[in-house]
mmCIF file of C-alpha atoms in Angstrom:
data_model
loop_
_atom_site.group_PDB
_atom_site.id
_atom_site.type_symbol
_atom_site.label_atom_id
_atom_site.label_comp_id
_atom_site.label_asym_id
_atom_site.label_seq_id
_atom_site.Cartn_x
_atom_site.Cartn_y
_atom_site.Cartn_z
ATOM 1 C CA MET W 1 -6.314 -27.912 1.514
ATOM 2 C CA ASN W 2 -6.549 -30.178 4.542
ATOM 3 C CA GLN W 3 -9.338 -29.851 7.055
ATOM 4 C CA ASP W 4 -6.753 -29.156 9.776
ATOM 5 C CA MET W 5 -6.253 -25.691 8.260
ATOM 6 C CA MET W 6 -9.371 -24.526 10.083
ATOM 7 C CA PRO W 7 -9.548 -24.938 13.885
ATOM 8 C CA THR W 8 -12.631 -26.681 15.229
ATOM 9 C CA GLY W 9 -14.661 -26.011 18.339
ATOM 10 C CA VAL W 10 -13.818 -22.307 18.357
ATOM 11 C CA ASN W 11 -16.532 -19.720 17.872
ATOM 12 C CA LEU W 12 -14.840 -16.360 18.142
ATOM 13 C CA GLY W 13 -15.813 -12.957 16.811
ATOM 14 C CA ILE W 14 -14.414 -9.459 17.021
ATOM 15 C CA ASP W 15 -16.176 -6.668 18.927
ATOM 16 C CA GLY W 16 -17.794 -4.762 16.066
ATOM 17 C CA PRO W 17 -18.845 -1.620 17.969
ATOM 18 C CA SER W 18 -15.326 -1.230 19.401
ATOM 19 C CA LEU W 19 -13.768 -1.538 15.942
ATOM 20 C CA LEU W 20 -16.111 1.089 14.525
ATOM 21 C CA ALA W 21 -15.373 3.360 17.505
ATOM 22 C CA ASP W 22 -11.636 2.973 16.892
ATOM 23 C CA ILE W 23 -12.092 4.008 13.259
ATOM 24 C CA ALA W 24 -14.002 7.109 14.326
ATOM 25 C CA GLU W 25 -11.473 7.983 17.043
ATOM 26 C CA THR W 26 -8.371 7.627 14.901
ATOM 27 C CA ALA W 27 -9.971 9.674 12.098
ATOM 28 C CA ALA W 28 -9.328 12.720 14.295
ATOM 29 C CA PHE W 29 -5.555 12.374 13.815
ATOM 30 C CA GLY W 30 -5.163 14.496 10.693
ATOM 31 C CA GLY W 31 -8.903 14.817 10.085
ATOM 32 C CA THR W 32 -9.901 17.214 7.304
ATOM 33 C CA ALA W 33 -12.853 19.575 6.928
ATOM 34 C CA LYS W 34 -14.299 17.330 4.212
ATOM 35 C CA GLY W 35 -14.329 14.285 6.479
ATOM 36 C CA GLY W 36 -11.149 12.662 5.232
ATOM 37 C CA ILE W 37 -7.645 12.389 6.636
ATOM 38 C CA CYS W 38 -4.312 14.021 5.838
ATOM 39 C CA ARG W 39 -1.796 11.985 7.845
ATOM 40 C CA LEU W 40 1.473 11.960 5.955
ATOM 41 C CA ALA W 41 4.197 9.555 6.991
ATOM 42 C CA LEU W 42 6.383 10.681 9.896
ATOM 43 C CA GLY W 43 4.500 13.932 10.428
ATOM 44 C CA ALA W 44 2.954 15.168 13.670
ATOM 45 C CA GLU W 45 -0.354 13.422 12.983
ATOM 46 C CA ASP W 46 1.423 10.161 12.225
ATOM 47 C CA ARG W 47 3.206 10.415 15.576
ATOM 48 C CA GLN W 48 -0.127 10.968 17.323
ATOM 49 C CA VAL W 49 -1.794 7.902 15.828
ATOM 50 C CA ARG W 50 1.317 5.820 16.517
ATOM 51 C CA ASP W 51 1.208 6.914 20.143
ATOM 52 C CA TRP W 52 -2.465 5.935 20.249
ATOM 53 C CA LEU W 53 -1.616 2.475 18.918
ATOM 54 C CA GLY W 54 1.071 2.105 21.572
ATOM 55 C CA THR W 55 -1.496 2.925 24.247
ATOM 56 C CA GLN W 56 -3.798 0.229 22.886
ATOM 57 C CA ALA W 57 -0.938 -2.271 22.918
ATOM 58 C CA ALA W 58 -0.310 -1.546 26.590
ATOM 59 C CA ALA W 59 -4.005 -1.911 27.437
ATOM 60 C CA LEU W 60 -4.039 -5.233 25.609
ATOM 61 C CA GLY W 61 -1.021 -6.514 27.504
ATOM 62 C CA GLY W 62 0.959 -6.911 24.303
ATOM 63 C CA VAL W 63 4.671 -6.282 23.875
ATOM 64 C CA LEU W 64 5.425 -3.358 21.548
ATOM 65 C CA THR W 65 8.588 -3.408 19.429
ATOM 66 C CA VAL W 66 9.672 -0.639 17.050
ATOM 67 C CA ASP W 67 12.339 -1.339 14.447
ATOM 68 C CA SER W 68 14.850 0.968 12.782
ATOM 69 C CA MET W 69 12.365 1.960 10.043
ATOM 70 C CA GLY W 70 9.698 2.864 12.590
ATOM 71 C CA ASN W 71 7.587 -0.249 11.975
ATOM 72 C CA GLN W 72 5.519 -1.042 15.086
ATOM 73 C CA PHE W 73 4.928 -4.668 16.129
ATOM 74 C CA ILE W 74 2.455 -5.678 18.868
ATOM 75 C CA HIS W 75 3.177 -9.198 20.132
ATOM 76 C CA LEU W 76 0.946 -11.683 21.948
ATOM 77 C CA PRO W 77 2.703 -14.908 22.996
ATOM 78 C CA GLY W 78 1.614 -18.338 21.825
ATOM 79 C CA SER W 79 1.775 -21.634 23.666
ATOM 80 C CA ASP W 80 4.960 -22.658 21.808
ATOM 81 C CA PRO W 81 7.648 -19.974 22.223
ATOM 82 C CA ALA W 82 9.841 -21.682 19.620
ATOM 83 C CA LEU W 83 7.428 -20.854 16.800
ATOM 84 C CA PRO W 84 7.750 -17.623 14.770
ATOM 85 C CA PRO W 85 4.761 -15.263 14.887
ATOM 86 C CA LEU W 86 1.810 -15.099 12.554
ATOM 87 C CA VAL W 87 1.441 -11.434 11.582
ATOM 88 C CA MET W 88 -1.484 -9.225 10.594
ATOM 89 C CA GLY W 89 -1.000 -5.641 9.501
ATOM 90 C CA SER W 90 -1.257 -2.640 7.237
ATOM 91 C CA HIS W 91 -0.415 1.060 7.642
ATOM 92 C CA LEU W 92 -1.511 4.266 9.398
ATOM 93 C CA ASP W 93 -0.275 6.941 6.969
ATOM 94 C CA THR W 94 -2.590 8.405 4.312
ATOM 95 C CA GLN W 95 -2.602 10.384 1.107
ATOM 96 C CA PRO W 96 -2.853 14.208 1.421
ATOM 97 C CA THR W 97 -6.589 13.880 0.733
ATOM 98 C CA GLY W 98 -7.050 10.362 2.062
ATOM 99 C CA GLY W 99 -9.972 8.565 3.643
ATOM 100 C CA LYS W 100 -10.721 6.869 6.956
ATOM 101 C CA TYR W 101 -10.153 3.283 5.809
ATOM 102 C CA ASP W 102 -7.198 2.961 3.437
ATOM 103 C CA GLY W 103 -4.525 1.266 5.524
ATOM 104 C CA ILE W 104 -5.722 1.951 9.024
ATOM 105 C CA TYR W 105 -8.700 -0.405 8.670
ATOM 106 C CA GLY W 106 -6.277 -3.336 8.417
ATOM 107 C CA VAL W 107 -4.396 -2.193 11.506
ATOM 108 C CA LEU W 108 -7.528 -1.628 13.588
ATOM 109 C CA ALA W 109 -9.096 -4.907 12.459
ATOM 110 C CA GLY W 110 -5.897 -6.700 13.462
ATOM 111 C CA LEU W 111 -6.097 -4.976 16.835
ATOM 112 C CA SER W 112 -9.684 -6.205 17.165
ATOM 113 C CA ALA W 113 -8.524 -9.734 16.377
ATOM 114 C CA LEU W 114 -5.881 -9.558 19.106
ATOM 115 C CA ARG W 115 -8.492 -8.337 21.565
ATOM 116 C CA ALA W 116 -10.863 -11.158 20.600
ATOM 117 C CA LEU W 117 -8.162 -13.748 21.265
ATOM 118 C CA GLN W 118 -7.324 -12.175 24.622
ATOM 119 C CA ARG W 119 -10.952 -11.807 25.648
ATOM 120 C CA SER W 120 -11.807 -15.415 24.814
ATOM 121 C CA GLY W 121 -8.780 -16.900 26.501
ATOM 122 C CA TYR W 122 -8.047 -18.872 23.327
ATOM 123 C CA ARG W 123 -4.296 -19.198 22.958
ATOM 124 C CA MET W 124 -2.806 -20.069 19.626
ATOM 125 C CA ARG W 125 0.329 -22.189 19.305
ATOM 126 C CA HIS W 126 2.106 -19.468 17.374
ATOM 127 C CA PRO W 127 2.642 -15.991 18.737
ATOM 128 C CA VAL W 128 0.358 -13.568 16.911
ATOM 129 C CA GLU W 129 1.338 -10.027 16.014
ATOM 130 C CA LEU W 130 0.043 -6.811 14.526
ATOM 131 C CA VAL W 131 2.321 -4.544 12.465
ATOM 132 C CA ASN W 132 1.998 -0.927 11.369
ATOM 133 C CA TRP W 133 4.265 -0.415 8.342
ATOM 134 C CA THR W 134 5.870 3.020 7.978
ATOM 135 C CA ASN W 135 5.299 5.095 4.820
ATOM 136 C CA GLU W 136 3.181 2.698 2.798
ATOM 137 C CA GLU W 137 1.578 5.451 0.735
ATOM 138 C CA GLY W 138 4.755 7.053 -0.550
ATOM 139 C CA SER W 139 2.943 10.393 -0.739
ATOM 140 C CA ARG W 140 5.603 12.180 1.328
ATOM 141 C CA PHE W 141 8.620 9.943 0.753
ATOM 142 C CA ALA W 142 8.679 7.990 -2.525
ATOM 143 C CA PRO W 143 8.484 5.139 -3.304
ATOM 144 C CA ALA W 144 5.434 3.577 -1.733
ATOM 145 C CA MET W 145 5.645 0.547 0.603
ATOM 146 C CA MET W 146 9.080 1.770 1.633
ATOM 147 C CA SER W 147 9.504 0.182 5.054
ATOM 148 C CA SER W 148 8.105 -3.221 4.133
ATOM 149 C CA GLY W 149 10.468 -2.947 1.169
ATOM 150 C CA VAL W 150 13.438 -2.440 3.486
ATOM 151 C CA PHE W 151 12.131 -5.241 5.720
ATOM 152 C CA THR W 152 12.129 -7.681 2.789
ATOM 153 C CA GLY W 153 15.324 -6.471 1.110
ATOM 154 C CA ALA W 154 13.769 -4.649 -1.849
ATOM 155 C CA PHE W 155 15.455 -1.408 -0.701
ATOM 156 C CA THR W 156 18.369 -0.685 1.603
ATOM 157 C CA GLN W 157 17.845 1.263 4.788
ATOM 158 C CA ALA W 158 20.430 3.788 3.608
ATOM 159 C CA GLN W 159 18.365 4.426 0.479
ATOM 160 C CA ALA W 160 15.241 4.922 2.578
ATOM 161 C CA TYR W 161 16.906 7.176 5.138
ATOM 162 C CA GLY W 162 18.283 9.421 2.390
ATOM 163 C CA THR W 163 14.954 9.899 0.586
ATOM 164 C CA GLN W 164 13.775 13.519 0.716
ATOM 165 C CA ASP W 165 10.313 15.019 0.810
ATOM 166 C CA ALA W 166 9.328 18.125 -1.160
ATOM 167 C CA ARG W 167 10.888 20.386 1.503
ATOM 168 C CA GLY W 168 14.206 18.575 1.560
ATOM 169 C CA THR W 169 13.649 16.730 4.847
ATOM 170 C CA THR W 170 15.028 13.210 4.707
ATOM 171 C CA PHE W 171 13.152 10.142 5.872
ATOM 172 C CA GLY W 172 15.855 9.533 8.482
ATOM 173 C CA GLN W 173 15.513 13.056 9.876
ATOM 174 C CA ALA W 174 11.726 12.831 10.059
ATOM 175 C CA LEU W 175 11.896 9.436 11.759
ATOM 176 C CA GLU W 176 14.191 10.884 14.434
ATOM 177 C CA GLU W 177 12.035 13.982 14.849
ATOM 178 C CA ILE W 178 8.925 12.019 15.788
ATOM 179 C CA GLY W 179 10.905 9.657 18.044
ATOM 180 C CA TYR W 180 10.145 6.433 16.190
ATOM 181 C CA ARG W 181 13.546 5.147 15.167
ATOM 182 C CA GLY W 182 13.599 1.836 17.036
ATOM 183 C CA ALA W 183 16.539 -0.273 18.163
ATOM 184 C CA GLU W 184 15.628 -3.503 16.359
ATOM 185 C CA PRO W 185 17.273 -3.661 12.897
ATOM 186 C CA CYS W 186 14.608 -3.631 10.212
ATOM 187 C CA GLY W 187 14.204 -7.062 8.636
ATOM 188 C CA GLN W 188 15.331 -9.117 11.618
ATOM 189 C CA HIS W 189 11.827 -9.583 13.000
ATOM 190 C CA PRO W 190 10.647 -13.194 12.421
ATOM 191 C CA VAL W 191 7.408 -13.805 10.474
ATOM 192 C CA ARG W 192 5.846 -17.218 9.794
ATOM 193 C CA ALA W 193 2.972 -15.940 7.634
ATOM 194 C CA TYR W 194 1.397 -12.590 6.884
ATOM 195 C CA PHE W 195 -2.250 -11.538 6.352
ATOM 196 C CA GLU W 196 -3.412 -8.048 5.353
ATOM 197 C CA LEU W 197 -6.993 -6.754 5.341
ATOM 198 C CA HIS W 198 -7.912 -3.736 3.204
ATOM 199 C CA ILE W 199 -10.745 -2.038 1.415
ATOM 200 C CA GLU W 200 -10.706 -3.045 -2.240
ATOM 201 C CA GLN W 201 -10.094 0.493 -3.573
ATOM 202 C CA GLY W 202 -11.949 -0.602 -6.690
ATOM 203 C CA PRO W 203 -15.541 -1.270 -7.756
ATOM 204 C CA ILE W 204 -15.684 -5.040 -8.322
ATOM 205 C CA LEU W 205 -16.919 -6.339 -4.959
ATOM 206 C CA LYS W 206 -19.467 -3.549 -4.548
ATOM 207 C CA LYS W 207 -20.767 -3.962 -8.086
ATOM 208 C CA GLU W 208 -21.185 -7.714 -7.676
ATOM 209 C CA GLY W 209 -22.663 -7.534 -4.167
ATOM 210 C CA ILE W 210 -19.881 -9.686 -2.670
ATOM 211 C CA THR W 211 -18.516 -9.055 0.811
ATOM 212 C CA ILE W 212 -15.063 -10.664 0.771
ATOM 213 C CA GLY W 213 -12.323 -10.692 -1.829
ATOM 214 C CA ALA W 214 -9.777 -13.497 -1.471
ATOM 215 C CA VAL W 215 -6.800 -11.725 -3.029
ATOM 216 C CA THR W 216 -4.689 -14.053 -5.124
ATOM 217 C CA GLY W 217 -1.964 -11.537 -5.935
ATOM 218 C CA VAL W 218 -0.945 -7.968 -6.770
ATOM 219 C CA GLN W 219 -0.370 -6.626 -10.256
ATOM 220 C CA ALA W 220 3.018 -5.362 -11.411
ATOM 221 C CA MET W 221 3.733 -1.671 -10.829
ATOM 222 C CA ARG W 222 6.427 0.675 -12.077
ATOM 223 C CA TRP W 223 6.984 4.367 -11.316
ATOM 224 C CA PHE W 224 8.961 6.748 -13.515
ATOM 225 C CA ASP W 225 10.346 10.281 -13.350
ATOM 226 C CA LEU W 226 10.222 12.012 -16.761
ATOM 227 C CA ARG W 227 12.039 15.278 -17.452
ATOM 228 C CA LEU W 228 11.594 17.271 -20.645
ATOM 229 C CA SER W 229 14.057 20.125 -21.177
ATOM 230 C CA GLY W 230 13.471 22.826 -23.768
ATOM 231 C CA GLN W 231 14.210 26.547 -23.683
ATOM 232 C CA GLU W 232 12.524 29.363 -21.806
ATOM 233 C CA ALA W 233 11.512 32.192 -24.140
ATOM 234 C CA HIS W 234 9.269 35.232 -24.341
ATOM 235 C CA ALA W 235 5.663 34.154 -25.030
ATOM 236 C CA GLY W 236 4.900 37.228 -27.146
ATOM 237 C CA THR W 237 7.977 37.517 -29.302
ATOM 238 C CA THR W 238 9.136 33.956 -29.967
ATOM 239 C CA PRO W 239 7.726 32.497 -33.216
ATOM 240 C CA ARG W 240 6.179 29.049 -33.048
ATOM 241 C CA ALA W 241 8.850 27.560 -35.307
ATOM 242 C CA MET W 242 11.594 28.691 -32.925
ATOM 243 C CA ARG W 243 9.994 27.469 -29.715
ATOM 244 C CA ARG W 244 11.260 24.535 -27.665
ATOM 245 C CA ASP W 245 8.192 24.296 -25.438
ATOM 246 C CA ALA W 246 8.699 21.620 -22.779
ATOM 247 C CA LEU W 247 5.077 21.708 -21.610
ATOM 248 C CA LEU W 248 3.678 21.297 -25.105
ATOM 249 C CA ALA W 249 6.000 18.330 -25.565
ATOM 250 C CA ALA W 250 4.800 16.911 -22.244
ATOM 251 C CA ALA W 251 1.191 17.185 -23.423
ATOM 252 C CA HIS W 252 2.005 15.188 -26.562
ATOM 253 C CA VAL W 253 3.805 12.589 -24.435
ATOM 254 C CA MET W 254 0.846 12.246 -22.054
ATOM 255 C CA ILE W 255 -1.608 11.651 -24.896
ATOM 256 C CA MET W 256 0.786 9.120 -26.412
ATOM 257 C CA ILE W 257 1.093 7.285 -23.065
ATOM 258 C CA ASP W 258 -2.675 6.940 -22.827
ATOM 259 C CA GLU W 259 -2.950 5.666 -26.400
ATOM 260 C CA ILE W 260 -0.273 3.039 -25.794
ATOM 261 C CA ALA W 261 -1.940 1.920 -22.565
ATOM 262 C CA GLN W 262 -5.279 1.527 -24.342
ATOM 263 C CA SER W 263 -3.655 -0.549 -27.064
ATOM 264 C CA TYR W 264 -2.606 -3.142 -24.473
ATOM 265 C CA GLY W 265 -6.125 -3.722 -23.174
ATOM 266 C CA ALA W 266 -8.346 -2.768 -20.265
ATOM 267 C CA ASP W 267 -6.012 -4.250 -17.643
ATOM 268 C CA THR W 268 -3.293 -1.700 -18.439
ATOM 269 C CA ARG W 269 -3.137 1.375 -16.209
ATOM 270 C CA ALA W 270 -1.015 4.432 -17.035
ATOM 271 C CA THR W 271 -1.310 7.580 -14.914
ATOM 272 C CA VAL W 272 0.510 10.908 -14.925
ATOM 273 C CA GLY W 273 -0.207 12.247 -11.453
ATOM 274 C CA VAL W 274 2.350 15.032 -10.968
ATOM 275 C CA ILE W 275 3.498 17.795 -13.333
ATOM 276 C CA GLN W 276 5.952 20.517 -12.346
ATOM 277 C CA VAL W 277 6.550 23.319 -14.853
ATOM 278 C CA GLN W 278 9.422 25.795 -14.867
ATOM 279 C CA PRO W 279 9.564 28.726 -14.694
ATOM 280 C CA GLY W 280 5.798 28.839 -14.183
ATOM 281 C CA SER W 281 5.113 32.275 -15.584
ATOM 282 C CA THR W 282 2.154 33.245 -17.798
ATOM 283 C CA ASN W 283 4.230 35.000 -20.424
ATOM 284 C CA VAL W 284 7.190 32.599 -20.583
ATOM 285 C CA VAL W 285 7.402 29.546 -22.831
ATOM 286 C CA PRO W 286 8.011 26.656 -20.390
ATOM 287 C CA GLY W 287 11.596 25.472 -20.470
ATOM 288 C CA GLU W 288 11.411 22.447 -18.196
ATOM 289 C CA VAL W 289 8.778 19.927 -17.153
ATOM 290 C CA GLN W 290 9.084 17.147 -14.625
ATOM 291 C CA MET W 291 6.271 14.601 -14.530
ATOM 292 C CA SER W 292 5.503 11.278 -12.881
ATOM 293 C CA LEU W 293 4.272 8.108 -14.552
ATOM 294 C CA ASP W 294 2.591 5.181 -12.812
ATOM 295 C CA LEU W 295 2.316 1.980 -14.912
ATOM 296 C CA ARG W 296 0.399 -1.146 -13.806
ATOM 297 C CA HIS W 297 -0.565 -4.507 -15.291
ATOM 298 C CA PRO W 298 -1.084 -8.016 -13.851
ATOM 299 C CA ASP W 299 1.538 -9.485 -16.225
ATOM 300 C CA ASP W 300 5.264 -8.650 -15.905
ATOM 301 C CA ASP W 301 5.892 -9.264 -19.610
ATOM 302 C CA VAL W 302 3.129 -6.890 -20.648
ATOM 303 C CA ILE W 303 4.266 -4.064 -18.381
ATOM 304 C CA ALA W 304 7.797 -4.454 -19.759
ATOM 305 C CA ALA W 305 6.480 -4.188 -23.308
ATOM 306 C CA VAL W 306 4.425 -1.103 -22.429
ATOM 307 C CA GLU W 307 7.465 0.558 -20.879
ATOM 308 C CA GLU W 308 9.579 -0.117 -23.976
ATOM 309 C CA ARG W 309 6.901 1.332 -26.265
ATOM 310 C CA ILE W 310 6.545 4.431 -24.124
ATOM 311 C CA ARG W 311 10.283 5.027 -24.021
ATOM 312 C CA THR W 312 10.552 4.792 -27.803
ATOM 313 C CA GLU W 313 7.525 6.944 -28.580
ATOM 314 C CA ALA W 314 8.271 9.541 -25.876
ATOM 315 C CA ALA W 315 11.761 10.037 -27.295
ATOM 316 C CA ARG W 316 10.261 10.522 -30.763
ATOM 317 C CA GLN W 317 7.722 13.057 -29.483
ATOM 318 C CA ALA W 318 10.432 14.982 -27.642
ATOM 319 C CA GLU W 319 12.618 15.143 -30.733
ATOM 320 C CA GLN W 320 9.732 16.431 -32.840
ATOM 321 C CA GLN W 321 9.156 19.221 -30.319
ATOM 322 C CA GLY W 322 12.836 20.126 -30.100
ATOM 323 C CA VAL W 323 13.283 19.140 -26.452
ATOM 324 C CA THR W 324 15.394 16.536 -24.682
ATOM 325 C CA LEU W 325 13.903 13.745 -22.578
ATOM 326 C CA SER W 326 15.109 11.659 -19.688
ATOM 327 C CA MET W 327 12.958 8.819 -18.344
ATOM 328 C CA LYS W 328 14.139 7.220 -15.102
ATOM 329 C CA ARG W 329 12.457 4.236 -13.493
ATOM 330 C CA ILE W 330 12.329 4.938 -9.744
ATOM 331 C CA TRP W 331 10.303 1.956 -8.549
ATOM 332 C CA ASP W 332 9.664 -1.539 -9.849
ATOM 333 C CA SER W 333 7.294 -3.925 -8.073
ATOM 334 C CA PRO W 334 6.875 -7.176 -10.048
ATOM 335 C CA ALA W 335 3.578 -9.037 -10.052
ATOM 336 C CA VAL W 336 3.069 -11.031 -6.866
ATOM 337 C CA HIS W 337 1.207 -14.329 -6.528
ATOM 338 C CA PHE W 338 0.117 -15.047 -2.978
ATOM 339 C CA ASP W 339 0.516 -18.369 -1.197
ATOM 340 C CA PRO W 340 -2.257 -20.741 -2.372
ATOM 341 C CA ASP W 341 -2.772 -22.248 1.082
ATOM 342 C CA CYS W 342 -3.114 -18.802 2.696
ATOM 343 C CA VAL W 343 -5.584 -17.719 0.006
ATOM 344 C CA GLU W 344 -7.589 -20.866 0.678
ATOM 345 C CA MET W 345 -7.598 -20.013 4.391
ATOM 346 C CA VAL W 346 -9.258 -16.714 3.514
ATOM 347 C CA ARG W 347 -11.890 -18.470 1.393
ATOM 348 C CA ARG W 348 -12.649 -20.951 4.158
ATOM 349 C CA ALA W 349 -12.749 -18.204 6.800
ATOM 350 C CA ALA W 350 -15.287 -16.327 4.669
ATOM 351 C CA SER W 351 -17.390 -19.480 4.316
ATOM 352 C CA LEU W 352 -17.124 -20.257 8.035
ATOM 353 C CA THR W 353 -18.343 -16.771 8.957
ATOM 354 C CA GLY W 354 -21.187 -16.874 6.438
ATOM 355 C CA GLN W 355 -19.809 -14.303 3.975
ATOM 356 C CA SER W 356 -19.959 -14.325 0.191
ATOM 357 C CA TYR W 357 -16.556 -14.256 -1.470
ATOM 358 C CA ARG W 358 -14.691 -14.361 -4.768
ATOM 359 C CA ASP W 359 -11.070 -14.442 -5.889
ATOM 360 C CA ILE W 360 -9.661 -11.078 -6.936
ATOM 361 C CA VAL W 361 -6.339 -9.528 -8.011
ATOM 362 C CA SER W 362 -5.237 -6.312 -6.323
ATOM 363 C CA GLY W 363 -4.809 -3.359 -8.627
ATOM 364 C CA ALA W 364 -3.186 -1.307 -5.869
ATOM 365 C CA GLY W 365 0.141 -1.870 -4.170
ATOM 366 C CA HIS W 366 0.240 -3.056 -0.573
ATOM 367 C CA ASP W 367 2.891 -4.066 1.938
ATOM 368 C CA ALA W 368 1.731 -7.641 1.359
ATOM 369 C CA ALA W 369 3.304 -7.407 -2.111
ATOM 370 C CA HIS W 370 6.748 -7.230 -0.499
ATOM 371 C CA MET W 371 5.924 -9.719 2.256
ATOM 372 C CA GLY W 372 4.828 -12.268 -0.329
ATOM 373 C CA HIS W 373 8.472 -12.609 -1.384
ATOM 374 C CA ILE W 374 9.680 -13.779 2.051
ATOM 375 C CA CYS W 375 6.810 -15.664 3.710
ATOM 376 C CA PRO W 376 3.389 -17.224 3.001
ATOM 377 C CA THR W 377 1.073 -14.254 2.454
ATOM 378 C CA ALA W 378 -2.532 -13.441 1.583
ATOM 379 C CA MET W 379 -4.851 -10.445 1.561
ATOM 380 C CA ILE W 380 -8.535 -9.897 2.281
ATOM 381 C CA PHE W 381 -10.628 -7.201 0.595
ATOM 382 C CA ILE W 382 -13.996 -5.726 1.534
ATOM 383 C CA PRO W 383 -16.085 -3.423 -0.698
ATOM 384 C CA CYS W 384 -15.876 0.355 -0.646
ATOM 385 C CA ARG W 385 -18.541 2.704 -1.959
ATOM 386 C CA ASP W 386 -18.210 3.382 -5.695
ATOM 387 C CA GLY W 387 -14.749 1.813 -5.538
ATOM 388 C CA LEU W 388 -13.505 5.213 -4.370
ATOM 389 C CA SER W 389 -10.211 5.515 -2.487
ATOM 390 C CA HIS W 390 -7.361 8.032 -2.080
ATOM 391 C CA ASN W 391 -10.246 10.436 -1.593
ATOM 392 C CA GLU W 392 -11.819 12.099 1.435
ATOM 393 C CA ALA W 393 -15.196 10.608 0.480
ATOM 394 C CA GLU W 394 -13.856 7.044 0.839
ATOM 395 C CA HIS W 395 -16.447 4.891 2.648
ATOM 396 C CA ALA W 396 -17.040 1.309 3.747
ATOM 397 C CA GLU W 397 -20.235 -0.050 5.298
ATOM 398 C CA ALA W 398 -20.191 -1.045 8.960
ATOM 399 C CA GLY W 399 -21.376 -4.576 8.244
ATOM 400 C CA ASP W 400 -18.600 -5.145 5.713
ATOM 401 C CA ILE W 401 -16.016 -3.694 8.094
ATOM 402 C CA VAL W 402 -16.975 -6.129 10.847
ATOM 403 C CA ALA W 403 -17.249 -9.053 8.412
ATOM 404 C CA GLY W 404 -13.748 -8.464 7.066
ATOM 405 C CA ALA W 405 -12.275 -8.325 10.558
ATOM 406 C CA ASN W 406 -13.913 -11.633 11.463
ATOM 407 C CA VAL W 407 -12.542 -13.242 8.313
ATOM 408 C CA LEU W 408 -9.081 -11.954 9.251
ATOM 409 C CA LEU W 409 -9.420 -13.445 12.740
ATOM 410 C CA HIS W 410 -10.430 -16.861 11.454
ATOM 411 C CA ALA W 411 -7.810 -16.851 8.704
ATOM 412 C CA ILE W 412 -5.056 -16.261 11.266
ATOM 413 C CA MET W 413 -6.489 -19.051 13.417
ATOM 414 C CA ALA W 414 -6.474 -21.335 10.384
ATOM 415 C CA ALA W 415 -2.838 -20.462 9.779
ATOM 416 C CA ASP W 416 -2.042 -21.438 13.354
ATOM 417 C CA ALA W 417 -3.577 -24.861 12.788
ATOM 418 C CA HIS W 418 -1.809 -25.335 9.449
ATOM 419 C CA PHE W 419 1.767 -24.150 9.865
ATOM 420 C CA ASP W 420 4.446 -26.023 11.826
ATOM 421 C CA PRO W 421 2.203 -28.876 13.023
ATOM 422 C CA ALA W 422 3.473 -30.872 15.985
#
């Protein structure tokens, strides 16, 4: 990496107290009794926090654009209007029992970086932008990272608009209801490079006492919908030999999935997070089970092998229990390797700001995983307590929060010095 990747003579920092105040203020939008957040995509609380972000954009003097998937972009001009923008971002939606930091920290830190640039009077050559991606979590509308997926061509907008939540409301309907269907076609917004800041959502940085993770990539992820169909029958009168118990078969399949995952090593993750049983009566043998499966591994070849093993063994288990099985892959996110120069910018920004750092691979999916396919991309992690996330007890220390935001600021400044030199 050349020395010109890091600007000289600039000593900028974000306003830490303001960033922490923003985190506390936005936690009220969907705040829960246990101190977490329930802010599902395109719900009333999501609209409220989006409106808040728009107010901050106006106060900053930035130009706000909303595209046809509801993605919000806040734009500050650079000195060369011909250059495409450097973009920071993350998301504002949460899990049903989410925390105060997952997603929104990256948005608020990016907002702090924009404010620092404005306050200092330092003008980058490139325009600089902040984006809020719609429906990153996928907890209301599956799959996850939906709008960045449409933006990068992984999904079509028609597919996204037609996706239904548990009540039958489509994504398109919900987007219209909260008034965030923008005029700009999704995917036509220019991006020169993309940086995303996030809590780690894992224990490595905290355990090792390191402040910054320079994320080199994101592991492969696949989601599946499994359906096991047996026969409903009276629980008291149907002999065991005549039962076609879909839930019992599902239990055997779940144990088998875990055993297969363990056989492929500690880096393999296999999770059944949702089970729906029909008819759901105490004295009826279950006739139908629908369950989810989340598979993850850093290597595409390994995750493919795990999937093949699971398909074969699940079919065998179903046959032994006298039920039929369908296994449909509903999401496939291949392993992503981030741009080496952008990753190096993160390392150098950490060093410049006096923070300890290490390289790390993301075990969770992020919008950066899609963005990495269309532009130079990198991520920055900070520690979270006990590695806990997707939980109301999620927590990050104030010092780490401010440190991560400063690394983001200096990484984006380094990108300005590196890309499209005169």
